[in-house]
mmCIF file of C-alpha atoms and ligand atoms in Angstrom:
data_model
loop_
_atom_site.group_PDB
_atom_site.id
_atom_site.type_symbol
_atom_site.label_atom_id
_atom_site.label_comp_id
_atom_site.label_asym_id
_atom_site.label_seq_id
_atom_site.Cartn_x
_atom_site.Cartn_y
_atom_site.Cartn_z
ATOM 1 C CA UNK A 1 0.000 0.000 0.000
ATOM 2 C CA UNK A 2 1.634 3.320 -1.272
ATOM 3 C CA UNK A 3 2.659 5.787 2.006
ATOM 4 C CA UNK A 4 0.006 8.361 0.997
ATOM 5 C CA UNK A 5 -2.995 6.278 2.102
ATOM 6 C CA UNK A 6 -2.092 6.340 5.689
ATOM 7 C CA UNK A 7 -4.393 7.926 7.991
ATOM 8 C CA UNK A 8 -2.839 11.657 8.850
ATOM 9 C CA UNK A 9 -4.446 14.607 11.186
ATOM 10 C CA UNK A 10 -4.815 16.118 8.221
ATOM 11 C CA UNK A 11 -7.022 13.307 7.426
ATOM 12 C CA UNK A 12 -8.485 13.051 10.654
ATOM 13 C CA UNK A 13 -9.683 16.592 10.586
ATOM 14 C CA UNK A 14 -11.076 16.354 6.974
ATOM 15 C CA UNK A 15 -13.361 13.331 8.746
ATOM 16 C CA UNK A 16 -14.277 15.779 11.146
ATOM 17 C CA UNK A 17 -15.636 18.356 8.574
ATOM 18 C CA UNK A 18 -17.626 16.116 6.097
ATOM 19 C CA UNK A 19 -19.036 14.266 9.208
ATOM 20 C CA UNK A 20 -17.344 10.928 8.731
ATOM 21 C CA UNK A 21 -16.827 8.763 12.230
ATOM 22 C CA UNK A 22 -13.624 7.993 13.060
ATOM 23 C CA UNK A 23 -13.102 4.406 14.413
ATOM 24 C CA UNK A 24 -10.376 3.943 17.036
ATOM 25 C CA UNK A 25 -9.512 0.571 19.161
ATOM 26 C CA UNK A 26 -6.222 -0.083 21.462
ATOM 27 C CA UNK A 27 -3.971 -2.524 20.108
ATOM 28 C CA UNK A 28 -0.944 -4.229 21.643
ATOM 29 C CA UNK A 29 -0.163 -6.997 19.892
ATOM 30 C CA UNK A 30 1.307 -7.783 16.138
ATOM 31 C CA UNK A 31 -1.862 -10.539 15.000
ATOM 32 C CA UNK A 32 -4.249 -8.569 16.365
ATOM 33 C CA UNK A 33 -3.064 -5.144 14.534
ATOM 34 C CA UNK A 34 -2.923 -6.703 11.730
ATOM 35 C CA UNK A 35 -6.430 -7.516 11.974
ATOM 36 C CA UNK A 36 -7.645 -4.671 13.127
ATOM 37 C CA UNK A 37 -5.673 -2.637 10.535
ATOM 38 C CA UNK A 38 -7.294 -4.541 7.427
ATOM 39 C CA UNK A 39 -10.785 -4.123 8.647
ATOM 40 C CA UNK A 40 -10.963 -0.285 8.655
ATOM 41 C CA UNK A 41 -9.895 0.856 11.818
ATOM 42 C CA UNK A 42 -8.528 4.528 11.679
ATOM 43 C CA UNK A 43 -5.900 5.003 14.572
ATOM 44 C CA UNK A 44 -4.668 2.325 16.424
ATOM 45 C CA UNK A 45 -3.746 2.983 20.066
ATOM 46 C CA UNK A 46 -0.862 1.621 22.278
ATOM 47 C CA UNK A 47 -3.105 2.463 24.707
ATOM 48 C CA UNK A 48 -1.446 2.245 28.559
ATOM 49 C CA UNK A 49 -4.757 -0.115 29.372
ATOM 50 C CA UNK A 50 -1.723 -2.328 28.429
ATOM 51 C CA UNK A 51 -1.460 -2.830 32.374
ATOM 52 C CA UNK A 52 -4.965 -3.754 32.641
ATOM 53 C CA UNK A 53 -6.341 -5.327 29.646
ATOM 54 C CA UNK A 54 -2.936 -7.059 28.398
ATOM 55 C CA UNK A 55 -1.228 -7.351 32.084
ATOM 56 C CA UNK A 56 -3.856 -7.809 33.845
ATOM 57 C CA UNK A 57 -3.239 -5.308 36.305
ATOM 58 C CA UNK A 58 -6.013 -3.135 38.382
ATOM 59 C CA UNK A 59 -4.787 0.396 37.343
ATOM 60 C CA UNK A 60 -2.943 1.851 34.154
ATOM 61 C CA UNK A 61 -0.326 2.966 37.358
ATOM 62 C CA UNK A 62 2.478 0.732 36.792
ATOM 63 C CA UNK A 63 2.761 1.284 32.791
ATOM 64 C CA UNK A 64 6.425 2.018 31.790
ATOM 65 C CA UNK A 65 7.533 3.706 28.639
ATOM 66 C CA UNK A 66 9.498 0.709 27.657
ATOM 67 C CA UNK A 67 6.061 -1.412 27.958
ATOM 68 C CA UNK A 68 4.470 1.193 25.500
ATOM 69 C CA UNK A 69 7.912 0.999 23.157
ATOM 70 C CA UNK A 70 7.769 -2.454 23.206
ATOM 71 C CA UNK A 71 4.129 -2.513 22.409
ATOM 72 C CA UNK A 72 3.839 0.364 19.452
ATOM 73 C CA UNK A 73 7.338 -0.633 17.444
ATOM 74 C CA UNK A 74 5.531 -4.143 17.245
ATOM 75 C CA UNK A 75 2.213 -2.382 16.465
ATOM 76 C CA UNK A 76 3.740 -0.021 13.998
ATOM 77 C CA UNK A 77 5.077 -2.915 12.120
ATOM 78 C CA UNK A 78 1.460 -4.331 11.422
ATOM 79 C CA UNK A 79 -0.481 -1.559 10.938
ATOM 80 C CA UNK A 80 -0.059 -0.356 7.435
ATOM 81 C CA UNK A 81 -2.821 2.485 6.518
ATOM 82 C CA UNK A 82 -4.066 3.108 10.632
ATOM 83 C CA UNK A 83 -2.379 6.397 12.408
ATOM 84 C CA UNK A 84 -0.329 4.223 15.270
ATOM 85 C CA UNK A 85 -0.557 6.588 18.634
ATOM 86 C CA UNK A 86 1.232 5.642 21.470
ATOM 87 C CA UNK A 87 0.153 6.528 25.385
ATOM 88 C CA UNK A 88 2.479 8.430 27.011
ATOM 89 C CA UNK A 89 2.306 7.045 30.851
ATOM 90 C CA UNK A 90 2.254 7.962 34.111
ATOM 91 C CA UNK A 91 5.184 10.238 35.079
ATOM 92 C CA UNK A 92 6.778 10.286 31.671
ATOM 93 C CA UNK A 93 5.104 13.817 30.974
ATOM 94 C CA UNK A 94 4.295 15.170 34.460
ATOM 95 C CA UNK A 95 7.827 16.053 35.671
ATOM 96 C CA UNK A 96 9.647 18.036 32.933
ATOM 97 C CA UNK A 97 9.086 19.732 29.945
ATOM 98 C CA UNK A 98 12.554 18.462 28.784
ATOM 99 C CA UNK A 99 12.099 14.406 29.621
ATOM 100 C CA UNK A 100 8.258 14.934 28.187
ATOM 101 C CA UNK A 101 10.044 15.616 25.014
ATOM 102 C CA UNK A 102 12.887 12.927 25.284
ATOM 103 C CA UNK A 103 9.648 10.332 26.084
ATOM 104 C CA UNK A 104 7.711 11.524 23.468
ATOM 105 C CA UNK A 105 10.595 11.204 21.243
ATOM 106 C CA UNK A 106 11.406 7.756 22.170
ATOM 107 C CA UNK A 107 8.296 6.759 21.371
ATOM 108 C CA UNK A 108 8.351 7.663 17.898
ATOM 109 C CA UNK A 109 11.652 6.742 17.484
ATOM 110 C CA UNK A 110 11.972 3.229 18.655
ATOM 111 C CA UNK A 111 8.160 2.560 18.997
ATOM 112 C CA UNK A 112 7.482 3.989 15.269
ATOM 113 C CA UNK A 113 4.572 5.704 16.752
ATOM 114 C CA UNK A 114 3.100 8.485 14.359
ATOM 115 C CA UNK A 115 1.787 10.858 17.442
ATOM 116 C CA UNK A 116 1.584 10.674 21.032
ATOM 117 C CA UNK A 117 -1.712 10.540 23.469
ATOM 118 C CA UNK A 118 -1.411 12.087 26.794
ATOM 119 C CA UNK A 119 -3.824 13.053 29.887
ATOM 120 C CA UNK A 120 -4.531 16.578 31.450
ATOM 121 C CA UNK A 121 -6.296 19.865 30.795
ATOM 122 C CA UNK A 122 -4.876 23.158 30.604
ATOM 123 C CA UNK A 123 -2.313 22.181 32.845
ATOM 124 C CA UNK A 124 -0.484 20.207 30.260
ATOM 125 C CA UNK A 125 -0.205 22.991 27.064
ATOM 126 C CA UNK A 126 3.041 24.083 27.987
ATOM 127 C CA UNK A 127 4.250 20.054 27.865
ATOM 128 C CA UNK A 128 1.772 19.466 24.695
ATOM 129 C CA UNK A 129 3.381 22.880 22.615
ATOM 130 C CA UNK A 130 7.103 21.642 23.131
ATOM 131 C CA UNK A 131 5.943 18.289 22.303
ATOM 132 C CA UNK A 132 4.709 19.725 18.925
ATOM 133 C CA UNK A 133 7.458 21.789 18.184
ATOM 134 C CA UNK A 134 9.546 18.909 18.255
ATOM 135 C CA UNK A 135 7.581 17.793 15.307
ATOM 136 C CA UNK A 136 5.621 15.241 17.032
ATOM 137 C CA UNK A 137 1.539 15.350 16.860
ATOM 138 C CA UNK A 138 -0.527 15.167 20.281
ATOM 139 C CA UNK A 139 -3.893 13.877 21.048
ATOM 140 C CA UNK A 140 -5.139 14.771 24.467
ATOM 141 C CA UNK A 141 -7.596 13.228 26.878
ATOM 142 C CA UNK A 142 -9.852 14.579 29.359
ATOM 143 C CA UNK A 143 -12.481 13.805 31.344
ATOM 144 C CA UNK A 144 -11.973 10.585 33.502
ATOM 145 C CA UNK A 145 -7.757 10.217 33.204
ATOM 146 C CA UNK A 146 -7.784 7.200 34.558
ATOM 147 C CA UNK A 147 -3.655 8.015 35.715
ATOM 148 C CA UNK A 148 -5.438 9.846 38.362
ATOM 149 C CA UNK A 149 -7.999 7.175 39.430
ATOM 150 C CA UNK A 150 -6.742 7.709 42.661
ATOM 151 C CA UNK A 151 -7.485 11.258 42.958
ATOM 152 C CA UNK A 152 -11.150 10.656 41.418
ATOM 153 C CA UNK A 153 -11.649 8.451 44.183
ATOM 154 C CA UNK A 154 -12.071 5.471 41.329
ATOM 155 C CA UNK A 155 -13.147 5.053 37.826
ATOM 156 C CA UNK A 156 -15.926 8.000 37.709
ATOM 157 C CA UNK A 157 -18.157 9.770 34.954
ATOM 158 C CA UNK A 158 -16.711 13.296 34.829
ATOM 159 C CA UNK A 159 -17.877 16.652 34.405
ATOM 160 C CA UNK A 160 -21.732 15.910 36.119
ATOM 161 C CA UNK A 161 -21.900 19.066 37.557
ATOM 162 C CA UNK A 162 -21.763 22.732 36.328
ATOM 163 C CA UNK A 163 -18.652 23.419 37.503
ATOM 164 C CA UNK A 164 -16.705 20.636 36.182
ATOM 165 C CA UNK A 165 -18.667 20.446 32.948
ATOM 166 C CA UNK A 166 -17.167 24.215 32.419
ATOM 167 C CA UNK A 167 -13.621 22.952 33.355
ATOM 168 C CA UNK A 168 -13.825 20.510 30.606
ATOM 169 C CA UNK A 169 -15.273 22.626 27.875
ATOM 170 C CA UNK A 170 -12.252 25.484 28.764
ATOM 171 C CA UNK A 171 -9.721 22.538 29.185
ATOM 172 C CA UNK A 172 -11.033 20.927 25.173
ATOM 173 C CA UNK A 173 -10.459 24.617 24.320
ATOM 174 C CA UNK A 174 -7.338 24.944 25.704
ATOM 175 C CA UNK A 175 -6.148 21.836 24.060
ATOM 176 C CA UNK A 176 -6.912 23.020 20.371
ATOM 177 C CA UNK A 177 -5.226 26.091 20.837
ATOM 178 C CA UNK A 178 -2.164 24.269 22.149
ATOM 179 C CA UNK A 179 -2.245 22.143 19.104
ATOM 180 C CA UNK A 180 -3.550 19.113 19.859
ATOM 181 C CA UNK A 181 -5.009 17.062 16.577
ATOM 182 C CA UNK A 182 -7.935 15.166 18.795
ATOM 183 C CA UNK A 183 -8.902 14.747 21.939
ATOM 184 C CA UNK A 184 -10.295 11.655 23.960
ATOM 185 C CA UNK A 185 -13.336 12.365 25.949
ATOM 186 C CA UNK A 186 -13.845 9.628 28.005
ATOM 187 C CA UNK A 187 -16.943 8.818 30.804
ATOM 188 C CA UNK A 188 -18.449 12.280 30.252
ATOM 189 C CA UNK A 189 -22.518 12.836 29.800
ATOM 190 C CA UNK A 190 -23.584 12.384 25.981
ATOM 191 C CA UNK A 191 -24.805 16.253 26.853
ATOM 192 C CA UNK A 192 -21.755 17.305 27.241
ATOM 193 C CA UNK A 193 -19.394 15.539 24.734
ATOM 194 C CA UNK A 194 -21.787 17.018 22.276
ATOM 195 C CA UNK A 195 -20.996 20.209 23.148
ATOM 196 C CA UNK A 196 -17.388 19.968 23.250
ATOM 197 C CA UNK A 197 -17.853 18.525 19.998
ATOM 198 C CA UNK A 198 -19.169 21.052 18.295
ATOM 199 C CA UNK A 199 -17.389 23.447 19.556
ATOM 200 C CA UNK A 200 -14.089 22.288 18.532
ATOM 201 C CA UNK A 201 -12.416 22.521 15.242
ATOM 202 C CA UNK A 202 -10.645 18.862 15.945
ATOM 203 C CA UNK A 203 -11.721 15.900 16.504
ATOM 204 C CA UNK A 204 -13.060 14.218 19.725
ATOM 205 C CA UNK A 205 -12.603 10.723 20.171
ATOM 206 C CA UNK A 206 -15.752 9.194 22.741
ATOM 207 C CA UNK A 207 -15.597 6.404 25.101
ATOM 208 C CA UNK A 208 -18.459 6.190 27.464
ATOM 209 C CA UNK A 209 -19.015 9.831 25.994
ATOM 210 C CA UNK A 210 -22.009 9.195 23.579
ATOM 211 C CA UNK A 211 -22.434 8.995 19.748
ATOM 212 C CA UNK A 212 -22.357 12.876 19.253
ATOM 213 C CA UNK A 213 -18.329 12.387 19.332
ATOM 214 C CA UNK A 214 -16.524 12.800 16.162
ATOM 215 C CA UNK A 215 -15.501 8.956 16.633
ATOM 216 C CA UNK A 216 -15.627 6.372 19.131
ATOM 217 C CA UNK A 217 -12.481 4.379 20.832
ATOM 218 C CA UNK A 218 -12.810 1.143 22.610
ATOM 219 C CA UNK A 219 -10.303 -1.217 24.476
ATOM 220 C CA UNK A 220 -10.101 -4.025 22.453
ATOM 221 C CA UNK A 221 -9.962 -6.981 24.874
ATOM 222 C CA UNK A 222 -12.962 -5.643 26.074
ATOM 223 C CA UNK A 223 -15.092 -4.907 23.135
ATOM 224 C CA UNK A 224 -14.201 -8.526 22.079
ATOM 225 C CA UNK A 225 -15.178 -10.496 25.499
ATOM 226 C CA UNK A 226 -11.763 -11.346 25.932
ATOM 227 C CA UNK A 227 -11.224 -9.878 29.662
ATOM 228 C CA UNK A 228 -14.839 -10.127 31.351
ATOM 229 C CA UNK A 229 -15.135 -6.504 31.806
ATOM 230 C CA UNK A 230 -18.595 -4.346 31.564
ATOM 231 C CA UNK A 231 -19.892 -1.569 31.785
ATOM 232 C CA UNK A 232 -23.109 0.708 30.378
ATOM 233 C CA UNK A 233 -20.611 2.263 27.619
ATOM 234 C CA UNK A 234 -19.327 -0.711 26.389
ATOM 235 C CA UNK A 235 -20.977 -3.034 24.218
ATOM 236 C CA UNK A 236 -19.548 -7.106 23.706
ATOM 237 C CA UNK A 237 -18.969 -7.480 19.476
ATOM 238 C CA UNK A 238 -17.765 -11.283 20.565
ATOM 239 C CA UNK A 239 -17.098 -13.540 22.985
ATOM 240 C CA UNK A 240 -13.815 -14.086 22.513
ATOM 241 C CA UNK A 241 -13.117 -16.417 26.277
ATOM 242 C CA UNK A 242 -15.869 -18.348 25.388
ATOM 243 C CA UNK A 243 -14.336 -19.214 22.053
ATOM 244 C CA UNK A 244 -10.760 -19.804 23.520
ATOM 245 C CA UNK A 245 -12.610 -21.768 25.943
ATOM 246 C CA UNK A 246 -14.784 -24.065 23.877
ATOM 247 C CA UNK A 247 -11.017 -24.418 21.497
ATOM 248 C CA UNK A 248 -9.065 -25.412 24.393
ATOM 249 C CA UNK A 249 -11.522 -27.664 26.539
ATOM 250 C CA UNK A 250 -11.656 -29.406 23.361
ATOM 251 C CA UNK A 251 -7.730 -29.598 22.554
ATOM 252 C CA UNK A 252 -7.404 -31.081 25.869
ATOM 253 C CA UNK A 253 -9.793 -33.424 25.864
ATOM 254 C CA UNK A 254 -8.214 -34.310 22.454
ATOM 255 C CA UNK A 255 -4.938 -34.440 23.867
ATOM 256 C CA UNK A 256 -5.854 -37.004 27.147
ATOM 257 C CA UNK A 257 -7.696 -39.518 24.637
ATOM 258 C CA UNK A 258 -5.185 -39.839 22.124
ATOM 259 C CA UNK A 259 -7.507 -38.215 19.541
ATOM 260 C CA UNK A 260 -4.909 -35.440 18.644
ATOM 261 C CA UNK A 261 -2.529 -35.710 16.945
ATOM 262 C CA UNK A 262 -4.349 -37.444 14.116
ATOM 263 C CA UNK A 263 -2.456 -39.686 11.362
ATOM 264 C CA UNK A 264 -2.837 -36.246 9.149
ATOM 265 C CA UNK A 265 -0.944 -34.207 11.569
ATOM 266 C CA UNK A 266 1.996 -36.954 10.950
ATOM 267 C CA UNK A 267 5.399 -36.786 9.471
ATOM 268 C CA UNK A 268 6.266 -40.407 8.031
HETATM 269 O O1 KIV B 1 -5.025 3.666 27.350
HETATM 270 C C1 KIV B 1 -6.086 3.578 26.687
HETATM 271 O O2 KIV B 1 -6.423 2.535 26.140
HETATM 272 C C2 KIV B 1 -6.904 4.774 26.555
HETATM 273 C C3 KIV B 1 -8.266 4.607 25.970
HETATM 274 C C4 KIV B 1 -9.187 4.034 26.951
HETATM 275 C C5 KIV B 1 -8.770 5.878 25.402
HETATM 276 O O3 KIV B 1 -6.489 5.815 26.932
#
């Protein structure tokens, strides 16, 4: 596939204007890219839900930027027309402007990524603008960060009241003017997201925001029944432990009776 048919924020923001959706799942794996890649999907995140939905652990916390390296240069490699963005985690943005930049760098030059994703409101523009004018693009992320689960007191809707609903809409603002080529709104009301929405220029990216978002994101383990998690945003397209289930009860039970491996899975 010639270069020129990968998905660019130029792209992304001509989507935005003629009112096309903009389909967005994590990815973390090379198989799974792939697959992901040749049905349509338009960005492909290296999302840190690595810790929960790949590691298994209870928080995106412990997420490393060699984890999200390791993840996005294998990502990058199967992902031929889908924008690759890669998370920037927990305390590789937060402490200075200078290692924000290193990190970010890092990930686009040993994870391949073609932009970086990070959390925070206005807070973060001074980060996101040297960021940019080292030639890297940045998606932000509001609403429920979930790197600061611990200060929402848990995994919470956002922005219910007033007051917080305004912080939002001035931090999405504050975002475009610092550069930013999309933003994430995540566990926000549908109300809400709309607004931001059509207020912006860029594209928002929704999850457990609505269907008034300029596109939707998903973790893919979950969207797939893979990990057993729900909740009211999230709807199951498979059953994916079910299947590995059924595959593997069966391929034991094959295995204890002798039945596998058949005379066809032979060498003579
Ligand atoms: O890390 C991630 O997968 C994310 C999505 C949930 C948006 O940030």
């Amino acid at each position: 596939m010639p270069r020129s048919q990968r998905v660019t924020v130029h792209a992304l923001r001509r989507m935005k204007d003629e009112g096309k959706k903009i389909a967005m799942l994590t990815a973390y794996d090379y198989y799974t890219a792939r697959i992901l890649d040749e049905c349509g999907v338009d960005i492909l995140l290296v999302g840190d839900t690595v810790g929960m939905a790949f590691a298994g652990h209870d928080t995106t916390l412990g997420v490393r930027l060699d984890h999200i390296v390791y993840h996005s240069e294998i990502v990058a490699r199967a992902a031929q027309r889908a924008m690759v963005v890669a998370d920037m985690p927990f305390l590789t943005y937060q402490l200075t402007i200078e290692t924000a930049v290193q990190n970010a760098g890092r990930l686009v030059q040993d994870g391949k990524a073609h932009a970086v994703k990070l959390e925070g409101g206005r807070a973060m523009v001074p980060v996101i603008k040297r960021i940019l004018r080292a030639g890297i693009p940045v998606m932000g992320h509001i609403g429920l960060t979930p790197q600061s689960v611990h200060r929402f007191g848990g995994f919470r809707v956002q922005g219910k009241d007033e007051e917080s609903a305004q912080r939002l809409k001035d931090a999405a603002r504050a975002l475009e003017d610092a550069g930013c080529f999309a933003i994430v709104l995540e566990a926000i009301p549908r109300q809400l997201a709309a607004e931001i929405t059509a207020g912006l220029r860029i594209p928002t990216i929704g999850i457990g925001a609505g269907p008034d978002c300029d596109g939707q994101v998903l973790v893919t383990p979950d969207m797939l029944g893979l990990t057993g998690f729900a909740a009211k945003y999230l709807k199951h397209y498979a059953n994916l432990r079910q299947v590995i289930t059924d595959a593997v009860t069966q391929y034991v039970k094959e295995v204890k009776s002798g039945e596998f491996p058949g005379p066809e899975h032979c060498y003579e």
